[in-house]
Each structure stands twice: as structure tokens, then as C-alpha cells.
Amino acid sequence: MSSTRPIAPPPPAPKPGRVKVYRALYDFKSRSVRTRVCLELNSFLQDQELSFSEGDLMYVGDEQPNKDWFKASIGGKKGLVPANYVISENVEELPNPLHEAARRGNMDMLAECLRERVSVNSLDKSGATPLYWAAHGGHTTAVKTLLEVPKVAVSVQNKLGDTPLHAAAYKGHVECVRLLLTASANPFIQNQDNKLPIDVTKDADIGALLDKAMKENRVNEDDFAEYLADSDSESA
């Protein structure tokens, strides 16, 4: 029997395109402009070392030209920032800026995050997406904007099992419910208390919208049959 120890598998590759957001705690002045040849495209690519001031937001991608630099965007301007600045105490990481913008209905910040490719489907500590918090707060414009992002996940459940539709229904935000249903939000999903969105609302208009959606959009025949059976027993 061989005594050779098995080789550990390599660590998983990071997901491409991930963007982290930092707030600069100190000023930084650029010192040069670097030009390199992009052989694949047979063209010149200029990567400018960015200057920034205390308080500026830095959108830093996971792509590094080399170990000394990160590609970043600051104030809509793209370029390079020193890696040792990003990984030091010179910056403060903002863990969920898109969630916070959605929670507050801050459309300027929300639009900036989306423009800088912050993930629309990222999860915070509660397991919620930005769309959940926009719906929870009744921020109709934010909900509409997030729903327009390609491949946005409409019916993600947080750690309590609630979806954006649960949040909007519970809080009584009828226009948010309408937008979510138009975007094919699933009204048959139950949370950890076995409650559907229609079970958590006290608003008659929202109840009517959800009832209509459940009867017209048969997402799951078993769920639909169970819903009709419950409705019949309640009316008996």
C-alpha cells in the first residue's frame, strides 16, 4: 500500500465579476499613467492610476492586472488603485450597499451600485436580497428598477422563508405586490410558519390581487388544488 498522502484539491476559483465597495478613509493622489499593449485586441489600453478623497466610494472588481493593482471605478471613472491601499486600514468595506440603498429607497445610490455591477441577487446576513428590502419598505421605484435588471431573482426566500412578495403583502404595499406579481413572483411559496403571502396580509386589495394571481397562474397544480380546497372549506 502506498504511503503517499493524497493531494488536497485546489481551492474553488472565485466567481468572476464580483464587485466590492469600499469607502476611502484617506486622500490618495495618483502618481502616473500606465499604458500597456493588449495583444488579444491588438490595441492600446490605458489604465490610469486613480486619485480619490476621503469619503469617496470605490467599486473594486476581483480582476487584478498584477499583484500590485486592482481595477476599480470611482465617481464613474475607471482605472487602477494600489492593492496595498485596498487591503489596508485605509478603506472601510461596505458589505451590502445595494441592500442599504434599497432599504432606504435611495435611488441615486441604488442606480450607482447597479451601474457599477454590484450583484442584484446578493444576500445579506438575513438571507435577503435588495429586492426584498425595497418591497419591505414600499419603495415602488426601487422595486421597479430592480425588477428591470436582467436575471434578477424575484422569489428568493430569506432565512425565515419570506420572499419579497411576503414582505410587500405583510407591510401593505399594494403597488409593490402588483409589480412583483407582474414579474412572475411565486404566490405559492410558504415561509417557515407555513404562511403564503396571502396569509400574512391584512389589506383587502392585496388579498384580492394575490387570490386572483393564485387562481390564474397555476405555478404548481398540487399547491393550487390545496389552495382551492382550503378556500372551499373556509366558505362552507
JSON list of C-alpha atoms in Angstrom, two decimals, residues 66-229:
[
{"chain": "A", "resi": 66, "resn": "ASN", "atom": "CA", "xyz": [-0.92, 42.10, -11.38]},
{"chain": "A", "resi": 67, "resn": "LYS", "atom": "CA", "xyz": [-0.46, 41.68, -7.63]},
{"chain": "A", "resi": 68, "resn": "ASP", "atom": "CA", "xyz": [0.11, 45.41, -7.10]},
{"chain": "A", "resi": 69, "resn": "TRP", "atom": "CA", "xyz": [-3.09, 46.80, -8.64]},
{"chain": "A", "resi": 70, "resn": "PHE", "atom": "CA", "xyz": [-6.86, 46.36, -8.62]},
{"chain": "A", "resi": 71, "resn": "LYS", "atom": "CA", "xyz": [-9.19, 47.56, -11.34]},
{"chain": "A", "resi": 72, "resn": "ALA", "atom": "CA", "xyz": [-11.72, 49.95, -9.83]},
{"chain": "A", "resi": 73, "resn": "SER", "atom": "CA", "xyz": [-14.28, 52.64, -10.53]},
{"chain": "A", "resi": 74, "resn": "ILE", "atom": "CA", "xyz": [-14.56, 55.85, -8.52]},
{"chain": "A", "resi": 75, "resn": "GLY", "atom": "CA", "xyz": [-17.09, 58.54, -9.34]},
{"chain": "A", "resi": 76, "resn": "GLY", "atom": "CA", "xyz": [-17.80, 56.87, -12.67]},
{"chain": "A", "resi": 77, "resn": "LYS", "atom": "CA", "xyz": [-14.13, 56.96, -13.67]},
{"chain": "A", "resi": 78, "resn": "LYS", "atom": "CA", "xyz": [-12.40, 53.62, -14.25]},
{"chain": "A", "resi": 79, "resn": "GLY", "atom": "CA", "xyz": [-8.76, 52.89, -13.61]},
{"chain": "A", "resi": 80, "resn": "LEU", "atom": "CA", "xyz": [-6.36, 51.35, -11.10]},
{"chain": "A", "resi": 81, "resn": "VAL", "atom": "CA", "xyz": [-5.95, 51.57, -7.34]},
{"chain": "A", "resi": 82, "resn": "PRO", "atom": "CA", "xyz": [-2.96, 50.20, -5.39]},
{"chain": "A", "resi": 83, "resn": "ALA", "atom": "CA", "xyz": [-3.64, 46.77, -3.91]},
{"chain": "A", "resi": 84, "resn": "ASN", "atom": "CA", "xyz": [-1.89, 47.71, -0.67]},
{"chain": "A", "resi": 85, "resn": "TYR", "atom": "CA", "xyz": [-4.35, 50.58, -0.21]},
{"chain": "A", "resi": 86, "resn": "VAL", "atom": "CA", "xyz": [-7.39, 48.33, -0.68]},
{"chain": "A", "resi": 87, "resn": "ILE", "atom": "CA", "xyz": [-6.24, 45.61, 1.72]},
{"chain": "A", "resi": 88, "resn": "SER", "atom": "CA", "xyz": [-5.07, 48.02, 4.42]},
{"chain": "A", "resi": 89, "resn": "GLU", "atom": "CA", "xyz": [-6.86, 50.10, 7.04]},
{"chain": "A", "resi": 90, "resn": "ASN", "atom": "CA", "xyz": [-7.09, 52.97, 4.57]},
{"chain": "A", "resi": 91, "resn": "VAL", "atom": "CA", "xyz": [-10.56, 51.87, 3.48]},
{"chain": "A", "resi": 92, "resn": "GLU", "atom": "CA", "xyz": [-13.81, 50.74, 5.09]},
{"chain": "A", "resi": 93, "resn": "GLU", "atom": "CA", "xyz": [-15.68, 47.95, 3.31]},
{"chain": "A", "resi": 94, "resn": "LEU", "atom": "CA", "xyz": [-19.42, 48.48, 2.83]},
{"chain": "A", "resi": 95, "resn": "PRO", "atom": "CA", "xyz": [-20.78, 44.91, 2.93]},
{"chain": "A", "resi": 96, "resn": "ASN", "atom": "CA", "xyz": [-24.23, 45.43, 1.39]},
{"chain": "A", "resi": 97, "resn": "PRO", "atom": "CA", "xyz": [-24.52, 48.87, -0.24]},
{"chain": "A", "resi": 98, "resn": "LEU", "atom": "CA", "xyz": [-27.25, 47.84, -2.69]},
{"chain": "A", "resi": 99, "resn": "HIS", "atom": "CA", "xyz": [-29.33, 46.37, 0.15]},
{"chain": "A", "resi": 100, "resn": "GLU", "atom": "CA", "xyz": [-28.98, 49.59, 2.13]},
{"chain": "A", "resi": 101, "resn": "ALA", "atom": "CA", "xyz": [-29.95, 51.72, -0.86]},
{"chain": "A", "resi": 102, "resn": "ALA", "atom": "CA", "xyz": [-33.00, 49.51, -1.50]},
{"chain": "A", "resi": 103, "resn": "ARG", "atom": "CA", "xyz": [-33.97, 49.56, 2.19]},
{"chain": "A", "resi": 104, "resn": "ARG", "atom": "CA", "xyz": [-33.89, 53.37, 2.27]},
{"chain": "A", "resi": 105, "resn": "GLY", "atom": "CA", "xyz": [-35.26, 53.94, -1.22]},
{"chain": "A", "resi": 106, "resn": "ASN", "atom": "CA", "xyz": [-32.08, 55.86, -2.07]},
{"chain": "A", "resi": 107, "resn": "MET", "atom": "CA", "xyz": [-32.35, 55.84, -5.86]},
{"chain": "A", "resi": 108, "resn": "ASP", "atom": "CA", "xyz": [-29.10, 57.69, -6.51]},
{"chain": "A", "resi": 109, "resn": "MET", "atom": "CA", "xyz": [-27.11, 55.11, -4.56]},
{"chain": "A", "resi": 110, "resn": "LEU", "atom": "CA", "xyz": [-29.14, 52.23, -5.96]},
{"chain": "A", "resi": 111, "resn": "ALA", "atom": "CA", "xyz": [-28.55, 53.38, -9.54]},
{"chain": "A", "resi": 112, "resn": "GLU", "atom": "CA", "xyz": [-24.84, 53.85, -8.88]},
{"chain": "A", "resi": 113, "resn": "CYS", "atom": "CA", "xyz": [-24.50, 50.34, -7.41]},
{"chain": "A", "resi": 114, "resn": "LEU", "atom": "CA", "xyz": [-26.26, 48.81, -10.40]},
{"chain": "A", "resi": 115, "resn": "ARG", "atom": "CA", "xyz": [-24.17, 50.84, -12.83]},
{"chain": "A", "resi": 116, "resn": "GLU", "atom": "CA", "xyz": [-21.02, 49.57, -11.13]},
{"chain": "A", "resi": 117, "resn": "ARG", "atom": "CA", "xyz": [-22.27, 45.95, -11.38]},
{"chain": "A", "resi": 118, "resn": "VAL", "atom": "CA", "xyz": [-22.92, 45.27, -7.70]},
{"chain": "A", "resi": 119, "resn": "SER", "atom": "CA", "xyz": [-24.81, 41.96, -7.67]},
{"chain": "A", "resi": 120, "resn": "VAL", "atom": "CA", "xyz": [-28.59, 42.40, -7.67]},
{"chain": "A", "resi": 121, "resn": "ASN", "atom": "CA", "xyz": [-29.04, 38.90, -6.21]},
{"chain": "A", "resi": 122, "resn": "SER", "atom": "CA", "xyz": [-26.52, 39.09, -3.37]},
{"chain": "A", "resi": 123, "resn": "LEU", "atom": "CA", "xyz": [-27.71, 38.07, 0.11]},
{"chain": "A", "resi": 124, "resn": "ASP", "atom": "CA", "xyz": [-27.22, 39.92, 3.39]},
{"chain": "A", "resi": 125, "resn": "LYS", "atom": "CA", "xyz": [-26.90, 38.30, 6.83]},
{"chain": "A", "resi": 126, "resn": "SER", "atom": "CA", "xyz": [-30.64, 37.68, 6.95]},
{"chain": "A", "resi": 127, "resn": "GLY", "atom": "CA", "xyz": [-30.53, 35.88, 3.61]},
{"chain": "A", "resi": 128, "resn": "ALA", "atom": "CA", "xyz": [-32.49, 38.65, 1.90]},
{"chain": "A", "resi": 129, "resn": "THR", "atom": "CA", "xyz": [-31.90, 40.26, -1.49]},
{"chain": "A", "resi": 130, "resn": "PRO", "atom": "CA", "xyz": [-32.05, 44.00, -2.24]},
{"chain": "A", "resi": 131, "resn": "LEU", "atom": "CA", "xyz": [-35.45, 43.38, -3.85]},
{"chain": "A", "resi": 132, "resn": "TYR", "atom": "CA", "xyz": [-36.78, 42.05, -0.53]},
{"chain": "A", "resi": 133, "resn": "TRP", "atom": "CA", "xyz": [-35.82, 45.25, 1.29]},
{"chain": "A", "resi": 134, "resn": "ALA", "atom": "CA", "xyz": [-37.20, 47.50, -1.43]},
{"chain": "A", "resi": 135, "resn": "ALA", "atom": "CA", "xyz": [-40.52, 45.62, -1.25]},
{"chain": "A", "resi": 136, "resn": "HIS", "atom": "CA", "xyz": [-40.46, 45.65, 2.57]},
{"chain": "A", "resi": 137, "resn": "GLY", "atom": "CA", "xyz": [-40.03, 49.43, 2.59]},
{"chain": "A", "resi": 138, "resn": "GLY", "atom": "CA", "xyz": [-42.67, 50.03, -0.06]},
{"chain": "A", "resi": 139, "resn": "HIS", "atom": "CA", "xyz": [-40.18, 51.79, -2.32]},
{"chain": "A", "resi": 140, "resn": "THR", "atom": "CA", "xyz": [-42.05, 51.33, -5.59]},
{"chain": "A", "resi": 141, "resn": "THR", "atom": "CA", "xyz": [-39.46, 52.99, -7.83]},
{"chain": "A", "resi": 142, "resn": "ALA", "atom": "CA", "xyz": [-36.68, 50.88, -6.30]},
{"chain": "A", "resi": 143, "resn": "VAL", "atom": "CA", "xyz": [-38.72, 47.70, -6.77]},
{"chain": "A", "resi": 144, "resn": "LYS", "atom": "CA", "xyz": [-39.43, 48.58, -10.40]},
{"chain": "A", "resi": 145, "resn": "THR", "atom": "CA", "xyz": [-35.78, 49.40, -11.08]},
{"chain": "A", "resi": 146, "resn": "LEU", "atom": "CA", "xyz": [-34.51, 46.16, -9.53]},
{"chain": "A", "resi": 147, "resn": "LEU", "atom": "CA", "xyz": [-37.07, 44.11, -11.44]},
{"chain": "A", "resi": 148, "resn": "GLU", "atom": "CA", "xyz": [-35.74, 45.59, -14.69]},
{"chain": "A", "resi": 149, "resn": "VAL", "atom": "CA", "xyz": [-32.26, 44.18, -14.06]},
{"chain": "A", "resi": 150, "resn": "PRO", "atom": "CA", "xyz": [-31.61, 41.10, -16.24]},
{"chain": "A", "resi": 151, "resn": "LYS", "atom": "CA", "xyz": [-31.71, 37.79, -14.34]},
{"chain": "A", "resi": 152, "resn": "VAL", "atom": "CA", "xyz": [-32.96, 39.33, -11.10]},
{"chain": "A", "resi": 153, "resn": "ALA", "atom": "CA", "xyz": [-34.27, 36.60, -8.77]},
{"chain": "A", "resi": 154, "resn": "VAL", "atom": "CA", "xyz": [-37.84, 37.54, -7.88]},
{"chain": "A", "resi": 155, "resn": "SER", "atom": "CA", "xyz": [-38.82, 34.91, -5.30]},
{"chain": "A", "resi": 156, "resn": "VAL", "atom": "CA", "xyz": [-35.72, 34.33, -3.16]},
{"chain": "A", "resi": 157, "resn": "GLN", "atom": "CA", "xyz": [-36.54, 33.28, 0.42]},
{"chain": "A", "resi": 158, "resn": "ASN", "atom": "CA", "xyz": [-34.64, 34.75, 3.36]},
{"chain": "A", "resi": 159, "resn": "LYS", "atom": "CA", "xyz": [-33.69, 32.76, 6.46]},
{"chain": "A", "resi": 160, "resn": "LEU", "atom": "CA", "xyz": [-37.28, 32.98, 7.74]},
{"chain": "A", "resi": 161, "resn": "GLY", "atom": "CA", "xyz": [-38.61, 31.73, 4.42]},
{"chain": "A", "resi": 162, "resn": "ASP", "atom": "CA", "xyz": [-40.10, 35.08, 3.45]},
{"chain": "A", "resi": 163, "resn": "THR", "atom": "CA", "xyz": [-39.95, 36.30, -0.16]},
{"chain": "A", "resi": 164, "resn": "PRO", "atom": "CA", "xyz": [-40.21, 39.89, -1.42]},
{"chain": "A", "resi": 165, "resn": "LEU", "atom": "CA", "xyz": [-43.89, 39.12, -2.05]},
{"chain": "A", "resi": 166, "resn": "HIS", "atom": "CA", "xyz": [-44.35, 38.14, 1.62]},
{"chain": "A", "resi": 167, "resn": "ALA", "atom": "CA", "xyz": [-42.69, 41.41, 2.66]},
{"chain": "A", "resi": 168, "resn": "ALA", "atom": "CA", "xyz": [-44.81, 43.64, 0.43]},
{"chain": "A", "resi": 169, "resn": "ALA", "atom": "CA", "xyz": [-48.01, 41.80, 1.36]},
{"chain": "A", "resi": 170, "resn": "TYR", "atom": "CA", "xyz": [-47.32, 41.93, 5.10]},
{"chain": "A", "resi": 171, "resn": "LYS", "atom": "CA", "xyz": [-46.46, 45.63, 5.01]},
{"chain": "A", "resi": 172, "resn": "GLY", "atom": "CA", "xyz": [-49.49, 46.50, 2.90]},
{"chain": "A", "resi": 173, "resn": "HIS", "atom": "CA", "xyz": [-47.64, 47.87, -0.13]},
{"chain": "A", "resi": 174, "resn": "VAL", "atom": "CA", "xyz": [-50.17, 47.18, -2.86]},
{"chain": "A", "resi": 175, "resn": "GLU", "atom": "CA", "xyz": [-48.19, 48.66, -5.77]},
{"chain": "A", "resi": 176, "resn": "CYS", "atom": "CA", "xyz": [-45.13, 46.63, -4.84]},
{"chain": "A", "resi": 177, "resn": "VAL", "atom": "CA", "xyz": [-47.28, 43.49, -4.75]},
{"chain": "A", "resi": 178, "resn": "ARG", "atom": "CA", "xyz": [-48.66, 44.37, -8.18]},
{"chain": "A", "resi": 179, "resn": "LEU", "atom": "CA", "xyz": [-45.16, 44.87, -9.63]},
{"chain": "A", "resi": 180, "resn": "LEU", "atom": "CA", "xyz": [-43.88, 41.61, -8.16]},
{"chain": "A", "resi": 181, "resn": "LEU", "atom": "CA", "xyz": [-46.82, 39.60, -9.48]},
{"chain": "A", "resi": 182, "resn": "THR", "atom": "CA", "xyz": [-46.38, 41.16, -12.92]},
{"chain": "A", "resi": 183, "resn": "ALA", "atom": "CA", "xyz": [-42.75, 40.00, -12.76]},
{"chain": "A", "resi": 184, "resn": "SER", "atom": "CA", "xyz": [-43.96, 36.41, -12.07]},
{"chain": "A", "resi": 185, "resn": "ALA", "atom": "CA", "xyz": [-43.32, 36.32, -8.33]},
{"chain": "A", "resi": 186, "resn": "ASN", "atom": "CA", "xyz": [-44.48, 32.95, -6.98]},
{"chain": "A", "resi": 187, "resn": "PRO", "atom": "CA", "xyz": [-47.53, 33.39, -4.68]},
{"chain": "A", "resi": 188, "resn": "PHE", "atom": "CA", "xyz": [-47.46, 29.73, -3.58]},
{"chain": "A", "resi": 189, "resn": "ILE", "atom": "CA", "xyz": [-44.20, 29.86, -1.59]},
{"chain": "A", "resi": 190, "resn": "GLN", "atom": "CA", "xyz": [-44.64, 29.25, 2.15]},
{"chain": "A", "resi": 191, "resn": "ASN", "atom": "CA", "xyz": [-42.38, 30.71, 4.83]},
{"chain": "A", "resi": 192, "resn": "GLN", "atom": "CA", "xyz": [-41.16, 28.83, 7.90]},
{"chain": "A", "resi": 193, "resn": "ASP", "atom": "CA", "xyz": [-44.54, 29.39, 9.57]},
{"chain": "A", "resi": 194, "resn": "ASN", "atom": "CA", "xyz": [-46.20, 27.72, 6.57]},
{"chain": "A", "resi": 195, "resn": "LYS", "atom": "CA", "xyz": [-47.71, 31.05, 5.56]},
{"chain": "A", "resi": 196, "resn": "LEU", "atom": "CA", "xyz": [-48.30, 32.11, 1.97]},
{"chain": "A", "resi": 197, "resn": "PRO", "atom": "CA", "xyz": [-48.09, 35.81, 1.04]},
{"chain": "A", "resi": 198, "resn": "ILE", "atom": "CA", "xyz": [-51.90, 35.91, 1.05]},
{"chain": "A", "resi": 199, "resn": "ASP", "atom": "CA", "xyz": [-51.89, 34.62, 4.64]},
{"chain": "A", "resi": 200, "resn": "VAL", "atom": "CA", "xyz": [-49.78, 37.48, 6.01]},
{"chain": "A", "resi": 201, "resn": "THR", "atom": "CA", "xyz": [-51.63, 40.45, 4.55]},
{"chain": "A", "resi": 202, "resn": "LYS", "atom": "CA", "xyz": [-54.43, 42.41, 6.21]},
{"chain": "A", "resi": 203, "resn": "ASP", "atom": "CA", "xyz": [-55.05, 44.56, 3.15]},
{"chain": "A", "resi": 204, "resn": "ALA", "atom": "CA", "xyz": [-58.18, 43.62, 1.19]},
{"chain": "A", "resi": 205, "resn": "ASP", "atom": "CA", "xyz": [-56.84, 44.92, -2.13]},
{"chain": "A", "resi": 206, "resn": "ILE", "atom": "CA", "xyz": [-53.64, 42.92, -1.74]},
{"chain": "A", "resi": 207, "resn": "GLY", "atom": "CA", "xyz": [-55.63, 39.85, -0.77]},
{"chain": "A", "resi": 208, "resn": "ALA", "atom": "CA", "xyz": [-57.71, 40.21, -3.93]},
{"chain": "A", "resi": 209, "resn": "LEU", "atom": "CA", "xyz": [-54.59, 40.59, -6.10]},
{"chain": "A", "resi": 210, "resn": "LEU", "atom": "CA", "xyz": [-52.97, 37.50, -4.60]},
{"chain": "A", "resi": 211, "resn": "ASP", "atom": "CA", "xyz": [-56.16, 35.46, -4.79]},
{"chain": "A", "resi": 212, "resn": "LYS", "atom": "CA", "xyz": [-56.52, 36.33, -8.47]},
{"chain": "A", "resi": 213, "resn": "ALA", "atom": "CA", "xyz": [-52.86, 35.51, -9.16]},
{"chain": "A", "resi": 214, "resn": "MET", "atom": "CA", "xyz": [-53.14, 32.14, -7.45]},
{"chain": "A", "resi": 215, "resn": "LYS", "atom": "CA", "xyz": [-56.21, 31.22, -9.47]},
{"chain": "A", "resi": 216, "resn": "GLU", "atom": "CA", "xyz": [-54.83, 32.44, -12.80]},
{"chain": "A", "resi": 217, "resn": "ASN", "atom": "CA", "xyz": [-51.19, 31.39, -12.51]},
{"chain": "A", "resi": 218, "resn": "ARG", "atom": "CA", "xyz": [-51.02, 27.73, -11.69]},
{"chain": "A", "resi": 219, "resn": "VAL", "atom": "CA", "xyz": [-47.37, 27.59, -10.71]},
{"chain": "A", "resi": 220, "resn": "ASN", "atom": "CA", "xyz": [-47.88, 24.20, -9.09]},
{"chain": "A", "resi": 221, "resn": "GLU", "atom": "CA", "xyz": [-51.02, 22.12, -9.60]},
{"chain": "A", "resi": 222, "resn": "ASP", "atom": "CA", "xyz": [-50.77, 20.50, -6.15]},
{"chain": "A", "resi": 223, "resn": "ASP", "atom": "CA", "xyz": [-50.40, 23.86, -4.42]},
{"chain": "A", "resi": 224, "resn": "PHE", "atom": "CA", "xyz": [-53.26, 25.26, -6.47]},
{"chain": "A", "resi": 225, "resn": "ALA", "atom": "CA", "xyz": [-55.55, 22.35, -5.60]},
{"chain": "A", "resi": 226, "resn": "GLU", "atom": "CA", "xyz": [-54.66, 22.69, -1.91]},
{"chain": "A", "resi": 227, "resn": "TYR", "atom": "CA", "xyz": [-55.40, 26.42, -2.04]},
{"chain": "A", "resi": 228, "resn": "LEU", "atom": "CA", "xyz": [-58.81, 25.83, -3.64]},
{"chain": "A", "resi": 229, "resn": "ALA", "atom": "CA", "xyz": [-59.63, 23.13, -1.08]}
]
